[in-house]
Tab-separated table of N, CA and C in Angstrom:
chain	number	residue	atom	x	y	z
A	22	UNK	N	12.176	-25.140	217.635
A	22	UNK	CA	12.735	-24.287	216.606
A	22	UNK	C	11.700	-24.107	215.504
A	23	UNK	N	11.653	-22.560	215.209
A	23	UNK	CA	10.571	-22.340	214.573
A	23	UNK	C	11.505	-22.617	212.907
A	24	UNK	N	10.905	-23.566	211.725
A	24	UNK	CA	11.391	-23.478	210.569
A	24	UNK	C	10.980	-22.508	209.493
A	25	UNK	N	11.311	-21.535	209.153
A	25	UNK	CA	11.076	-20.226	207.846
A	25	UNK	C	12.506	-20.603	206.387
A	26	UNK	N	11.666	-20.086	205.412
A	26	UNK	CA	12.684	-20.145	204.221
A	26	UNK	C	14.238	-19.843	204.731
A	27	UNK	N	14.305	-18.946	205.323
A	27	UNK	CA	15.699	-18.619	205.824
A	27	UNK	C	16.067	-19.544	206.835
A	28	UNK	N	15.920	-20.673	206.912
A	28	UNK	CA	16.536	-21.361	207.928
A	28	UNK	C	17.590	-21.913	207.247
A	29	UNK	N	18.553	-21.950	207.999
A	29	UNK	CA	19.544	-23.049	206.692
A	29	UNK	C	19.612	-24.742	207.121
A	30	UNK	N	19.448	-24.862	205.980
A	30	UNK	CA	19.417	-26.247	205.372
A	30	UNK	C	19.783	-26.636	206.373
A	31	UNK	N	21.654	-27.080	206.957
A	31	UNK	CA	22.391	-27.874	208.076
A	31	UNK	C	21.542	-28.042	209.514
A	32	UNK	N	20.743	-26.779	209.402
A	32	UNK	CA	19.734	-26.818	211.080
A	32	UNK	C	18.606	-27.874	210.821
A	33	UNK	N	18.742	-28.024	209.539
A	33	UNK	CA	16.730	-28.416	209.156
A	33	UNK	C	17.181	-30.033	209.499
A	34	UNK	N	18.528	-30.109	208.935
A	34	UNK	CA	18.746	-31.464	208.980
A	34	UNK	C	19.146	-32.059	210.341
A	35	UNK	N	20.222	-31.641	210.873
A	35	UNK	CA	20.334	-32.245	212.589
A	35	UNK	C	18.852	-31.675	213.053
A	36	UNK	N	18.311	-31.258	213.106
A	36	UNK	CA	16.941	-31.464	213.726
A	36	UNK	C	15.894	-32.536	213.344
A	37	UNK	N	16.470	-32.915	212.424
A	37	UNK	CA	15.426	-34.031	211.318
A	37	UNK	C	16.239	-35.432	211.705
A	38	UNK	N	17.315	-35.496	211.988
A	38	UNK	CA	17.742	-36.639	212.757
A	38	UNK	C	17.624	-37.009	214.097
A	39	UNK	N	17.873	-35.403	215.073
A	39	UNK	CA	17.615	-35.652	216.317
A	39	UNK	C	16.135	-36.354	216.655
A	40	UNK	N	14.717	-35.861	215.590
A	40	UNK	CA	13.478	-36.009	216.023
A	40	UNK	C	13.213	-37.809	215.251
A	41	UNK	N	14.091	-38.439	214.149
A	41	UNK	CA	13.588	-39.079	213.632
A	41	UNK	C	15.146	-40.332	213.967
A	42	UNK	N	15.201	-41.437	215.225
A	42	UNK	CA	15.992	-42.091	215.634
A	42	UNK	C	16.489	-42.805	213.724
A	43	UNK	N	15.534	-43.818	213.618
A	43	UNK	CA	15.673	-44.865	212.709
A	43	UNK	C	14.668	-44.402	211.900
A	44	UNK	N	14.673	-45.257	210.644
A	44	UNK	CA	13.481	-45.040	209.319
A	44	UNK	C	12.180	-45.476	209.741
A	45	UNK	N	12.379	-46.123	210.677
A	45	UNK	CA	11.153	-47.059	211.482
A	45	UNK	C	10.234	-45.933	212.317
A	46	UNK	N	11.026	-44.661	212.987
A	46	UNK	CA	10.515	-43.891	213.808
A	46	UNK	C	9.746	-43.296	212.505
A	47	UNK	N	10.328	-42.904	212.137
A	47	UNK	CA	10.073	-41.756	210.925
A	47	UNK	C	8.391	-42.599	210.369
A	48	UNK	N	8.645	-43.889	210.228
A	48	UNK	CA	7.142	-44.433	209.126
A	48	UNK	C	6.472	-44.638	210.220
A	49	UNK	N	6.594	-44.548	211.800
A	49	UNK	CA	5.716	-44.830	212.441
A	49	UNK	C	5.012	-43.083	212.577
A	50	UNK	N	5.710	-42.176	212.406
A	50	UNK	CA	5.102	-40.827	212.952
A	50	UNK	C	4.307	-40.518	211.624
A	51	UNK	N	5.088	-40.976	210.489
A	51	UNK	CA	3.561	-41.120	209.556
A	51	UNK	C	2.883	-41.738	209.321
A	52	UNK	N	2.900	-42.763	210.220
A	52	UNK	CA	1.157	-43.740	210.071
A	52	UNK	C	0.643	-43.062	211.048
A	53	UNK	N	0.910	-42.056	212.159
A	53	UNK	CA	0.563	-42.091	213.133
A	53	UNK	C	-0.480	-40.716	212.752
A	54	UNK	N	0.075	-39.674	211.644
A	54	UNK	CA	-0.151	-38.787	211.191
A	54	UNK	C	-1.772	-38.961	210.348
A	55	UNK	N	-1.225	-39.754	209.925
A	55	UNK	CA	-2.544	-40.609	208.841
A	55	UNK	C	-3.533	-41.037	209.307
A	56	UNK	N	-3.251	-41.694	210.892
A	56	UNK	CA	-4.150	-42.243	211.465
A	56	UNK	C	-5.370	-40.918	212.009
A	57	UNK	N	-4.330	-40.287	212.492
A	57	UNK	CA	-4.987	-39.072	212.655
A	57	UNK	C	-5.916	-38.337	212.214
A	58	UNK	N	-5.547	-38.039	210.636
A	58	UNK	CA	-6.373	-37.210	210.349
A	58	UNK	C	-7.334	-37.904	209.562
A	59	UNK	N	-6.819	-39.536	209.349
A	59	UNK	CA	-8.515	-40.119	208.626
A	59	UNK	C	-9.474	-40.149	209.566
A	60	UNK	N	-9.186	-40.009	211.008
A	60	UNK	CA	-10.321	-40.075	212.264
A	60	UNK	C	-11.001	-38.847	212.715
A	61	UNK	N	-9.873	-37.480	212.058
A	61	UNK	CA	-10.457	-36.544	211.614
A	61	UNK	C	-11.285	-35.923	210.523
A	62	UNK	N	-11.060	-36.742	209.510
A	62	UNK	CA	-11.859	-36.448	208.666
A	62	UNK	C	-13.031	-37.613	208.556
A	63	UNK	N	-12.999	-38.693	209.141
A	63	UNK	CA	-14.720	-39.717	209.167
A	63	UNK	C	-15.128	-38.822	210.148
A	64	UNK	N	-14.652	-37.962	211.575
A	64	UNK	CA	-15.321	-37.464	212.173
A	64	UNK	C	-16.058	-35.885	211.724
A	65	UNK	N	-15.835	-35.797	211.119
A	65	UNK	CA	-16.388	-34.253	209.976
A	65	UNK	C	-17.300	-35.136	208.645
A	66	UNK	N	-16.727	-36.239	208.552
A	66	UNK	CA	-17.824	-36.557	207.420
A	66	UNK	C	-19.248	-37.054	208.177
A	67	UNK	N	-18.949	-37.496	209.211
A	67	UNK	CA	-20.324	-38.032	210.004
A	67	UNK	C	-20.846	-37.398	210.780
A	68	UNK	N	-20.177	-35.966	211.390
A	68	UNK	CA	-21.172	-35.024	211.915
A	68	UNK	C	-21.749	-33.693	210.501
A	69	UNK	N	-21.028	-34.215	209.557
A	69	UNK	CA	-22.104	-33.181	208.268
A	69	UNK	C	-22.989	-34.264	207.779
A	70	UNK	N	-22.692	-35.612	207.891
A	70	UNK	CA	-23.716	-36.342	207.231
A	70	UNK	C	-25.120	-36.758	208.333
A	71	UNK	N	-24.369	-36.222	209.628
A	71	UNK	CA	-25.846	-36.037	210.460
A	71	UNK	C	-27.071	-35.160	210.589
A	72	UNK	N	-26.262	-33.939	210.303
A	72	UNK	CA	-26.509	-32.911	210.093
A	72	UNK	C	-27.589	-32.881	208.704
A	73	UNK	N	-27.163	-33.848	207.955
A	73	UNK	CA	-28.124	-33.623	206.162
A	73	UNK	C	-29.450	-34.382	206.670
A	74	UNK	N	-29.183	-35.428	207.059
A	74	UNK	CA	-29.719	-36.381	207.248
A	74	UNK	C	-30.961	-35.752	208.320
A	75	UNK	N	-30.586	-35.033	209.095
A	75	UNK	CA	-31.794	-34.406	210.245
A	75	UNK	C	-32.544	-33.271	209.135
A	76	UNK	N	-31.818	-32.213	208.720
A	76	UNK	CA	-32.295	-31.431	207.451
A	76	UNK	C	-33.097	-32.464	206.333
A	77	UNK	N	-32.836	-33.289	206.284
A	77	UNK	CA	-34.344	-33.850	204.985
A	77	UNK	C	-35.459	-34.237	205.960
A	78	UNK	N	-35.216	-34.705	207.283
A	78	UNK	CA	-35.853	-35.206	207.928
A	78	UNK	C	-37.456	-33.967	208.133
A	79	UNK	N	-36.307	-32.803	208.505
A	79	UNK	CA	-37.014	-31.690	208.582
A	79	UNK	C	-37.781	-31.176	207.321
A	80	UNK	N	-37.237	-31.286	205.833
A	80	UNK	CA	-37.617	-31.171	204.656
A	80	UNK	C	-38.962	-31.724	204.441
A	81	UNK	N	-39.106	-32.702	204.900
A	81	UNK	CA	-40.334	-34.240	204.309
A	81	UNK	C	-41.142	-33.652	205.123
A	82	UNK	N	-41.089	-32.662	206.579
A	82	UNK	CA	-41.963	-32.641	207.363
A	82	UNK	C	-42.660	-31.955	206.851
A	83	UNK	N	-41.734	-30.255	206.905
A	83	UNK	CA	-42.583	-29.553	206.708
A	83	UNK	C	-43.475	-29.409	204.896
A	84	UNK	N	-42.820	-30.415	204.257
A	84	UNK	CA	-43.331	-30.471	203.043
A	84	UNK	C	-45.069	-30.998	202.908
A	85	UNK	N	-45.234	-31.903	204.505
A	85	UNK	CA	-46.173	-32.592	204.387
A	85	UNK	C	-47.653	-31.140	205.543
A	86	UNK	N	-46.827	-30.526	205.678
A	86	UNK	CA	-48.109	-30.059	205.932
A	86	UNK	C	-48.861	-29.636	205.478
A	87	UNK	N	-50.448	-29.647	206.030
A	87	UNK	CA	-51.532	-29.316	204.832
A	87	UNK	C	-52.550	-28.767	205.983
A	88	UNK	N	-51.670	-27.797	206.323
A	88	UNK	CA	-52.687	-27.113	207.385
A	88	UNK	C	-53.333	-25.915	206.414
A	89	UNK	N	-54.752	-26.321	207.000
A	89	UNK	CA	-55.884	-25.123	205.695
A	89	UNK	C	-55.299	-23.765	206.126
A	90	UNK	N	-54.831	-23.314	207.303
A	90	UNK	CA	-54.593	-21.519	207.346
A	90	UNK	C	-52.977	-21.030	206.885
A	91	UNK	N	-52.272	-21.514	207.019
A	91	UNK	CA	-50.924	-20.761	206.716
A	91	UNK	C	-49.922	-22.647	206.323
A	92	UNK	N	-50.810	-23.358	205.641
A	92	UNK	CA	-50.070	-24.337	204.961
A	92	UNK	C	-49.148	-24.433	204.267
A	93	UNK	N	-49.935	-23.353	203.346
A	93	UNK	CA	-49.481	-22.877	201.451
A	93	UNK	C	-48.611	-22.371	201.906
A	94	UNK	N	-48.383	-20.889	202.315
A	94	UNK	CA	-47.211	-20.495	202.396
A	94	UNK	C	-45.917	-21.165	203.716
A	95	UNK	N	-46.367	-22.207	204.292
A	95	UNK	CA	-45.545	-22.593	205.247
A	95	UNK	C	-44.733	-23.499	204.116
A	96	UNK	N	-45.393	-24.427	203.294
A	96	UNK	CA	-44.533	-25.374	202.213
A	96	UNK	C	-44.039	-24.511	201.695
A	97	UNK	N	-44.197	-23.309	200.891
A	97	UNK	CA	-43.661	-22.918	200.109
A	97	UNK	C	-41.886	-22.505	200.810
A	98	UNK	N	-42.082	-21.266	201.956
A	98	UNK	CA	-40.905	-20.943	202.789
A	98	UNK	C	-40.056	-22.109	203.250
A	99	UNK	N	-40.340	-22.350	204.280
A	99	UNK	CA	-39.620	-23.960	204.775
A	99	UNK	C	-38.686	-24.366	204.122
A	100	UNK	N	-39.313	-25.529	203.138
A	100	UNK	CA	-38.565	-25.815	202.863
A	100	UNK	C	-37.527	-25.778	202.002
A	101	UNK	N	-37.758	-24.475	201.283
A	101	UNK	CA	-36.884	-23.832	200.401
A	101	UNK	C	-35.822	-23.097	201.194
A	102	UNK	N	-36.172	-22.658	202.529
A	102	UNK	CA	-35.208	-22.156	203.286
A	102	UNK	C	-33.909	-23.102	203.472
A	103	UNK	N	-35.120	-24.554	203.937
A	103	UNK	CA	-33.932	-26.006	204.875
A	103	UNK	C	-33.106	-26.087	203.313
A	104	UNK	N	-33.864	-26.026	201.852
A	104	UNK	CA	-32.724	-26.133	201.278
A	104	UNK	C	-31.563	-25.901	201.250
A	105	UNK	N	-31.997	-24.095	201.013
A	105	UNK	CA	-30.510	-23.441	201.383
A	105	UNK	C	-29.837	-23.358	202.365
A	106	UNK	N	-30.548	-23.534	203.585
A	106	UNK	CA	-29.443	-23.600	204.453
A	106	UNK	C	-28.849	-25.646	204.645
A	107	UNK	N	-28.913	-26.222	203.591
A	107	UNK	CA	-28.758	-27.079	203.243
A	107	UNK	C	-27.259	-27.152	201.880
A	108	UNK	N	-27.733	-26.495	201.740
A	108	UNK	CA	-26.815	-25.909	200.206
A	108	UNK	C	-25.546	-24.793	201.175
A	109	UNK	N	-26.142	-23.940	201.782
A	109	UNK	CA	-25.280	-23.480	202.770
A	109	UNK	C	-24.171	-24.233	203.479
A	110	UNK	N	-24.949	-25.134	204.020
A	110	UNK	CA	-23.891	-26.421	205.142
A	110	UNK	C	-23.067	-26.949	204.596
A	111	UNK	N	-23.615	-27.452	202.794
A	111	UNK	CA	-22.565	-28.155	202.279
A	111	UNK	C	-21.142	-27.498	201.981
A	112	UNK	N	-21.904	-25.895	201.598
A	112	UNK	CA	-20.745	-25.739	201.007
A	112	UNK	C	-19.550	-24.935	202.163
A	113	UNK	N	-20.200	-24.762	203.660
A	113	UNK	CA	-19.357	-24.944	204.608
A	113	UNK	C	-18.525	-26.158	205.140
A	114	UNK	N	-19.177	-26.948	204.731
A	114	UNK	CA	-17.908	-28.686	205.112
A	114	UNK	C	-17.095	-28.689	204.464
A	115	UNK	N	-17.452	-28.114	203.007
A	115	UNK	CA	-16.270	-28.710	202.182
A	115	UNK	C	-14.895	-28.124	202.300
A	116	UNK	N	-14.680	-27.181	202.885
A	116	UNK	CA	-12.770	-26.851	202.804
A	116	UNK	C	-12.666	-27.588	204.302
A	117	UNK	N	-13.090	-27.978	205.604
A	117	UNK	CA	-12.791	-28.866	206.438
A	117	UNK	C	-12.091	-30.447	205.518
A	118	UNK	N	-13.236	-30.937	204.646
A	118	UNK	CA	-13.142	-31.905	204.180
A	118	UNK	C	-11.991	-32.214	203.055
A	119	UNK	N	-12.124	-30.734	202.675
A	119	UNK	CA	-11.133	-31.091	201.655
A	119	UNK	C	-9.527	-30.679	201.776
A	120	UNK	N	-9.352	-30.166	203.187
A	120	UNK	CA	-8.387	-29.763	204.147
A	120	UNK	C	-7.562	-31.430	204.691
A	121	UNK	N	-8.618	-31.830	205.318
A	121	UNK	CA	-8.106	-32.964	205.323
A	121	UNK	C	-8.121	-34.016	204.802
A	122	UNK	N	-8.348	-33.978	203.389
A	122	UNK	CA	-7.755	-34.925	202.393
A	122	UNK	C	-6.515	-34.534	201.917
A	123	UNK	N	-6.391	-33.114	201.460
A	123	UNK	CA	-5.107	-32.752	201.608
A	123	UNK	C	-3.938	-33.322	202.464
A	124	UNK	N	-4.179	-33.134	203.788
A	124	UNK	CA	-3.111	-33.014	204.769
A	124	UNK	C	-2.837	-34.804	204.588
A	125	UNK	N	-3.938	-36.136	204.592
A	125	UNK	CA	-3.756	-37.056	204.381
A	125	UNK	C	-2.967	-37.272	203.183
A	126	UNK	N	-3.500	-36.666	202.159
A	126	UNK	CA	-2.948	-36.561	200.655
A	126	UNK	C	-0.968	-36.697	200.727
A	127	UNK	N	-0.512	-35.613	201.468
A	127	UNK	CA	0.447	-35.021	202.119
A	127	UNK	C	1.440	-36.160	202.953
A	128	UNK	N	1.064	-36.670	203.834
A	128	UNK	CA	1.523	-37.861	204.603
A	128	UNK	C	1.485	-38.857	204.143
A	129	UNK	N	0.820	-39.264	202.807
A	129	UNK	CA	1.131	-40.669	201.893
A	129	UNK	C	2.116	-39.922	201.226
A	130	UNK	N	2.065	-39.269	200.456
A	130	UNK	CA	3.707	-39.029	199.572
A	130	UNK	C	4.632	-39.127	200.360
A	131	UNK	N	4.525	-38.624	201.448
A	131	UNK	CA	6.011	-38.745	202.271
A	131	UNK	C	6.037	-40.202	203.129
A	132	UNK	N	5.095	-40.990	203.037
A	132	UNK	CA	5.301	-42.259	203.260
A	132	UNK	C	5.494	-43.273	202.119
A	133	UNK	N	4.681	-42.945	201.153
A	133	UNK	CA	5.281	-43.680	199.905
A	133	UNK	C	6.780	-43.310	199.524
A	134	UNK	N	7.498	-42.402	199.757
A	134	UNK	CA	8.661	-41.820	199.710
A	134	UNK	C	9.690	-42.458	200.216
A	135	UNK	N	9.534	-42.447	201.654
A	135	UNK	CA	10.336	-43.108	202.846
A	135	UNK	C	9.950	-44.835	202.398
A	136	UNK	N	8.704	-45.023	202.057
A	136	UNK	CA	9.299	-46.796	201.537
A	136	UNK	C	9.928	-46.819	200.282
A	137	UNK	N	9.871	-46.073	199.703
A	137	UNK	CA	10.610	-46.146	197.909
A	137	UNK	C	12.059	-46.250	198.188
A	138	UNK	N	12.625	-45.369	199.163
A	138	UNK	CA	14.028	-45.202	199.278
A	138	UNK	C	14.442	-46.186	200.605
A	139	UNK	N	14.118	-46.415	201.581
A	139	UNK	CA	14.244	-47.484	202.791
A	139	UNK	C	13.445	-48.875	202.344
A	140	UNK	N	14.029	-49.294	201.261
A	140	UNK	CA	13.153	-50.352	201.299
A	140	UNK	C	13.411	-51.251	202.693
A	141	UNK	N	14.530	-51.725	203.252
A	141	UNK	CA	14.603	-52.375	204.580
A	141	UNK	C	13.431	-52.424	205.459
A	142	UNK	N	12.554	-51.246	205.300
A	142	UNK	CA	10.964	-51.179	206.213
A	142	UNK	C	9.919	-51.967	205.508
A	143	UNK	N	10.109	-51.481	204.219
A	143	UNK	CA	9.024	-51.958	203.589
A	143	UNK	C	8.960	-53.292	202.961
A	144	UNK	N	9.622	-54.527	203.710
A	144	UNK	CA	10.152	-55.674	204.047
A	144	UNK	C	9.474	-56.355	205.396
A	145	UNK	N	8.464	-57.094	205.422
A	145	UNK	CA	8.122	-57.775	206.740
A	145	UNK	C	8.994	-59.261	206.769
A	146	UNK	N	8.526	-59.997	208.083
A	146	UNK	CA	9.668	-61.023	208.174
A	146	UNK	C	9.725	-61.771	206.650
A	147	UNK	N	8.601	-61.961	206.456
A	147	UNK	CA	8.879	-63.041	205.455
A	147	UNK	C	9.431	-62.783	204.027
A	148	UNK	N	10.059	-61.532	203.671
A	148	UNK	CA	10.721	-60.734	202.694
A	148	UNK	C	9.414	-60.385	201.864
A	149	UNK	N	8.035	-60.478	202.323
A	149	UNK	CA	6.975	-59.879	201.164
A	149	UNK	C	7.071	-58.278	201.791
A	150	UNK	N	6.011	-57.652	200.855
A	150	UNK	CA	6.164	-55.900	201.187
A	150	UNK	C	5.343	-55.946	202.463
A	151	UNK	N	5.700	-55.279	202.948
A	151	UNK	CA	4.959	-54.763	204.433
A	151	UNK	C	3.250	-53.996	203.738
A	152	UNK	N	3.378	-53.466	202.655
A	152	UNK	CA	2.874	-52.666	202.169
A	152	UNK	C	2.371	-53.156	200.538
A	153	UNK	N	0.878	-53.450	200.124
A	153	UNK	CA	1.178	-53.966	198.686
A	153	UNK	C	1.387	-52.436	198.223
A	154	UNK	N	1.700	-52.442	196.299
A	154	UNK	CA	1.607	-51.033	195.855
A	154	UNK	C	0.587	-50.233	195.747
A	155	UNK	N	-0.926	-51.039	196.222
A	155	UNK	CA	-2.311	-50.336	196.088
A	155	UNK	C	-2.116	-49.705	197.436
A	156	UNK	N	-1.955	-50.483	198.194
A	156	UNK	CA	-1.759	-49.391	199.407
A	156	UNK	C	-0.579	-48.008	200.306
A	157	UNK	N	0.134	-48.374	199.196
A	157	UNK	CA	0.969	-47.032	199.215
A	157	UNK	C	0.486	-46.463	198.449
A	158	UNK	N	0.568	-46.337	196.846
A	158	UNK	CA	0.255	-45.753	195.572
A	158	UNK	C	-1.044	-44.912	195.878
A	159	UNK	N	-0.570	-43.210	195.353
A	159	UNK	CA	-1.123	-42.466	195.463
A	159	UNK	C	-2.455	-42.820	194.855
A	160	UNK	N	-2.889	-43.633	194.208
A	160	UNK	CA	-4.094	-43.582	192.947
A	160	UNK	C	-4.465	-44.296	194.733
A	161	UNK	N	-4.216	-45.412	194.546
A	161	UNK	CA	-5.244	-46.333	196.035
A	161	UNK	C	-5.719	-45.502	196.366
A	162	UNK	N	-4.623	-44.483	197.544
A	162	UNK	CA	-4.968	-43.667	198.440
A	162	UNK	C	-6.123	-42.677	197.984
A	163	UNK	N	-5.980	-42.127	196.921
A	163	UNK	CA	-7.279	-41.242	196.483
A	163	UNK	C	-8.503	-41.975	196.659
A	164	UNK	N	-8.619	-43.031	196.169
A	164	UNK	CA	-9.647	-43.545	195.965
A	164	UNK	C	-10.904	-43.624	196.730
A	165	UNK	N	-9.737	-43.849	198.262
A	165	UNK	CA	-10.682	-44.340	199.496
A	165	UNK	C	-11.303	-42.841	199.981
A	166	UNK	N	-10.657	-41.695	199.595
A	166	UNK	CA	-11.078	-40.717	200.112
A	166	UNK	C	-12.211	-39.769	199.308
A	167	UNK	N	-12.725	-40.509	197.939
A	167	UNK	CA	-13.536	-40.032	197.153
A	167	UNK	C	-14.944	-39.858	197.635
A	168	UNK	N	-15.374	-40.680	198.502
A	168	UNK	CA	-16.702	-40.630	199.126
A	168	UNK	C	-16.488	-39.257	200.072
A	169	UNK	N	-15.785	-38.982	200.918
A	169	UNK	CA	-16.288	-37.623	201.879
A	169	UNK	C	-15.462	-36.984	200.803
A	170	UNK	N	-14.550	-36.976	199.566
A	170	UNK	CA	-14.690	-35.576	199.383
A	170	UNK	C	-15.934	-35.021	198.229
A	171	UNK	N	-16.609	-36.119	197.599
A	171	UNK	CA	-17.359	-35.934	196.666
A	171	UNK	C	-19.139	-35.742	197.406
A	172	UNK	N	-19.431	-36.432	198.973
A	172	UNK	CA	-20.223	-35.861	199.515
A	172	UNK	C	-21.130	-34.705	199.452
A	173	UNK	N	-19.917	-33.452	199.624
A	173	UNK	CA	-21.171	-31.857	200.140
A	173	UNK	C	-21.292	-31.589	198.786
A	174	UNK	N	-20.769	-32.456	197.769
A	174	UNK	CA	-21.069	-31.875	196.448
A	174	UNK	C	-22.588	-32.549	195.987
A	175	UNK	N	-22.585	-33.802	196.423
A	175	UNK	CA	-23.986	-33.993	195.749
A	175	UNK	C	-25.137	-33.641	196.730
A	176	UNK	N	-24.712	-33.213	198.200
A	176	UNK	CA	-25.709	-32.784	199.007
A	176	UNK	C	-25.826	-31.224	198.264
A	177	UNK	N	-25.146	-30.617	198.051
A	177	UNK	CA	-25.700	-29.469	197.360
A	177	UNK	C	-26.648	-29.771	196.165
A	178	UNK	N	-26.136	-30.394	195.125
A	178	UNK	CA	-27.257	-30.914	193.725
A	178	UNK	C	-28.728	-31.138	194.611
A	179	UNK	N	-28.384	-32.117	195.707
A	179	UNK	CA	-29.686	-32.850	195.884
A	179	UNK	C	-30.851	-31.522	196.931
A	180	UNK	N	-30.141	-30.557	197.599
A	180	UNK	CA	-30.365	-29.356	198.291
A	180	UNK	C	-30.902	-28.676	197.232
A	181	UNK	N	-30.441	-28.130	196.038
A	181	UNK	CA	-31.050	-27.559	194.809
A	181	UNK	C	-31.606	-28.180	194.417
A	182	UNK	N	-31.574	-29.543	193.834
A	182	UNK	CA	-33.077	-30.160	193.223
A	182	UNK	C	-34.752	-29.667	194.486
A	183	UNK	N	-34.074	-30.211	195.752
A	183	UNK	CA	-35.264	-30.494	196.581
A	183	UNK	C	-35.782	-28.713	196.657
A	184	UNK	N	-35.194	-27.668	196.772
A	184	UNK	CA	-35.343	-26.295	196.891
A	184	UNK	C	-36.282	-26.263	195.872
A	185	UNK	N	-36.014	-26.678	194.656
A	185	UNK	CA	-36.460	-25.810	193.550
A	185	UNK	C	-37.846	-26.807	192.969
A	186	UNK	N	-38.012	-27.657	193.546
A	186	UNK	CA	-38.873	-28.668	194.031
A	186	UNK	C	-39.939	-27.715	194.460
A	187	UNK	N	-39.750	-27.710	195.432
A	187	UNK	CA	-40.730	-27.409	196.903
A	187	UNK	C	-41.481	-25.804	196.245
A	188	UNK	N	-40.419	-25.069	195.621
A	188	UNK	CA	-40.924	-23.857	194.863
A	188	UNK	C	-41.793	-24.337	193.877
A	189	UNK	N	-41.290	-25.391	192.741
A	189	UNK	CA	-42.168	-25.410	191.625
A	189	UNK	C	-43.784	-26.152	192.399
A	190	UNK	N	-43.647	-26.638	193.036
A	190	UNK	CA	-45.034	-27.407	193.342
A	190	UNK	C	-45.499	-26.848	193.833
A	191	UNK	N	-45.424	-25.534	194.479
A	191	UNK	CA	-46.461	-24.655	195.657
A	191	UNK	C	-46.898	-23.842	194.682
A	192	UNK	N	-45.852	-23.506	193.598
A	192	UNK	CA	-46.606	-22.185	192.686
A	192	UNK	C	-47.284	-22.659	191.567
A	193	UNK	N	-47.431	-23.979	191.429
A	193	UNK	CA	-48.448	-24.633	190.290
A	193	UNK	C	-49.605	-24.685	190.578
């Protein structure tokens, strides 16, 4: 069943019971959700951070050549190009990246939610929380996700420093 604004409410709900047995189903399909997309998003942070990482590689190279016939202008092009298309890349990762911090973003509220109101889950045997409040609490959750989303931002700074680099030293 496809859900639109016009659905009414009574459908949204027997469908929300039929798919969700106990509170237990329900917090397992959102850890399961979570699990998901943090393996989606380390896997986008580590194929753009491979990606930078081969681009400086390429940067240092062609920076170092000092071939007497078409040197000068090979430093100069190069690597002002790998910049931008450095500065380019970043700023193509970032709505992947910041897509799925969102969608993670998204599946902690509604799991911090479902333990706020079921506390019975958020109860392991020994009556401590299944869960401390750093690890529900939205602030935790941001936290851990500050490194890939703050990433293509300083690969861009560091893409413009090195660009404008490679320009100022060829034309001095």
């Amino acid at each position: 069943m496809i859900i639109t604004p016009q659905t009414p409410e009574k459908a949204i709900k027997e469908m929300e019971t039929e798919i969700f047995v106990s509170p237990k189903d329900r917090l397992d399909f959102y850890r399961r959700e979570i699990h998901n997309e943090t393996s989606n998003l380390s896997s986008r942070t580590n194929a753009y951070l491979s990606a930078q990482s081969f681009l400086v590689i390429a940067y240092s190279s062609s920076m170092a050549n000092r071939n007497p016939e078409w040197g000068e202008i090979f430093t100069l092009v190069v690597p002002a190009t790998l910049a931008l298309f450095g500065i380019l890349s970043s700023l193509s990762a970032w709505p992947g990246i910041k897509a799925a911090c969102d969608i993670i973003d998204h599946w902690y509220v509604k799991q911090t939610g479902l333990l706020n109101c079921e506390p019975v889950i958020g109860q392991a045997y020994d009556d401590s929380p299944l869960f401390s409040t750093w690890e529900s609490s939205h602030s935790g959750q941001r936290k851990s996700l500050v490194f890939s989303k703050r990433t293509p931002w300083l690969f861009s700074g560091f893409w413009l420093f090195l660009g404008s680099f490679a320009i100022w030293i060829n034309l001095l």
